[in-house]
Amino acid sequence: MIECSVCHSKIASPTSKTISRAYDRHRSHLSSKTRFLNVLLVGGDCVLVGFQPILVYMSKVDGGFKFSPISVNFLTEVAKVIFAITMLLFQARHKKVCEKSLLSISSLVQAARNNVLLAVPALLYAINNYLKFIMQLYFNPATVKMLSNLKVLVIAILLKMIMKRRFSIIQWEALALLLIGISINQLRSLPEGTTSFGLPVATGAYLYTLIFVTVPSLASVFNEYALKSQFETSIYHQNLFLYGYGAIFNFLAILGTAIFKGPNSLDILQGHSKATVLLICNNAAQGILSSFFFKYADTILKKYSSTIATIFTGIASAVLFGHTLTINFVLGLSVVIISMHQFFSALSEVKDEKQSGSLEMMDSQDSKRSKDRSILNMTTGANEDASHRVHEDEKRLLPV
């Protein structure tokens, strides 16, 4: 049960099935304004996600990082918290006369209670953001971007299990094509014989790849569930708590690193350059944009938009760093683009529309049953009242 922020009445908290139904109805009634918003989200995400591995690669010195990746993640979360607070202050200045302030203590406490689940994706994102740097030590930016596309298939499975999402057979085939397209691209690791944490490079690289795929997939699904299950909460309230949790987790990681490496590691600005400053700004903007994807759009759309960014990442890494775009990369990317077109084509939406219509029919049948039950209760109540009056009349007619 959750409490309404307006009338303070108790209402049932949404389940994964109700969120899935709401998504199906929303998807079958997309307006032109919503489609335009999706295009803007995809366009912005392509640029930001495409630049991300390029900036990470530019931050490397002699094949490694002179700065602590955790410090970059911590500063990124702090930047996002500042953005959320700024937007809350802006909304507080432009609120209506009888509208409750988003910065009031009661609003913040209630929003914090209703969005505790955001701590789960915040922790998973903290782990994933560190893995992004580790993956750059094994693969070039284009390959890292291709590997990240494996998350789409994992996310689809998690969405079906956790949020009861529905996918047509054509869409599952499109996801299978996506997996095939990514597999075509050859993985290029470090020279043979190099080890990491005592493991051979091949073993370490594939272990990181497995974690790199599963952890952010779980984070994305839990994030979408947490944001949409509390849809009445302001997106900036939710961002404040999500990024606040992320900053706390990264700060704890910095303290843990200081215990093992000494107090010098507490200098979070050590080893930073212009490239890392750009990386922090890019990551912050990407995280903010992702929250709008998860609340107002769709996780699958978010990951497919990241797939489009592979084109930009591959071309930019070839131009800036001389990385060769192999025929395998071109063929694999072509299959990925075909997969994306097939997933979002009108043909794949036929089954979803039928399901949406059946959902509406089920809802109408449920409302009809509730009306019938109310009419039956009214009739039963009327009959009971009539029999009670007859019984009273009979009592009065009896001799004393």
PDB file of N, CA and C in Angstrom, residues 6 14 67 383:
ATOM      1  N   VAL A   6      -1.652  13.695  -2.603  1.00  0.00           N
ATOM      2  CA  VAL A   6      -2.633  14.784  -2.635  1.00  0.00           C
ATOM      3  C   VAL A   6      -3.682  14.617  -1.544  1.00  0.00           C
ATOM      4  N   PRO A  14       1.422  -0.590  -7.330  1.00  0.00           N
ATOM      5  CA  PRO A  14       1.352  -1.305  -8.586  1.00  0.00           C
ATOM      6  C   PRO A  14       2.239  -2.538  -8.580  1.00  0.00           C
ATOM      7  N   PHE A  67      44.385   7.963 -13.167  1.00  0.00           N
ATOM      8  CA  PHE A  67      43.405   8.373 -12.168  1.00  0.00           C
ATOM      9  C   PHE A  67      42.648   7.150 -11.674  1.00  0.00           C
ATOM     10  N   ASN A 383     -34.146  -6.213  -1.072  1.00  0.00           N
ATOM     11  CA  ASN A 383     -35.003  -7.335  -0.677  1.00  0.00           C
ATOM     12  C   ASN A 383     -34.956  -7.557   0.833  1.00  0.00           C
TER      13      ASN A 383
END
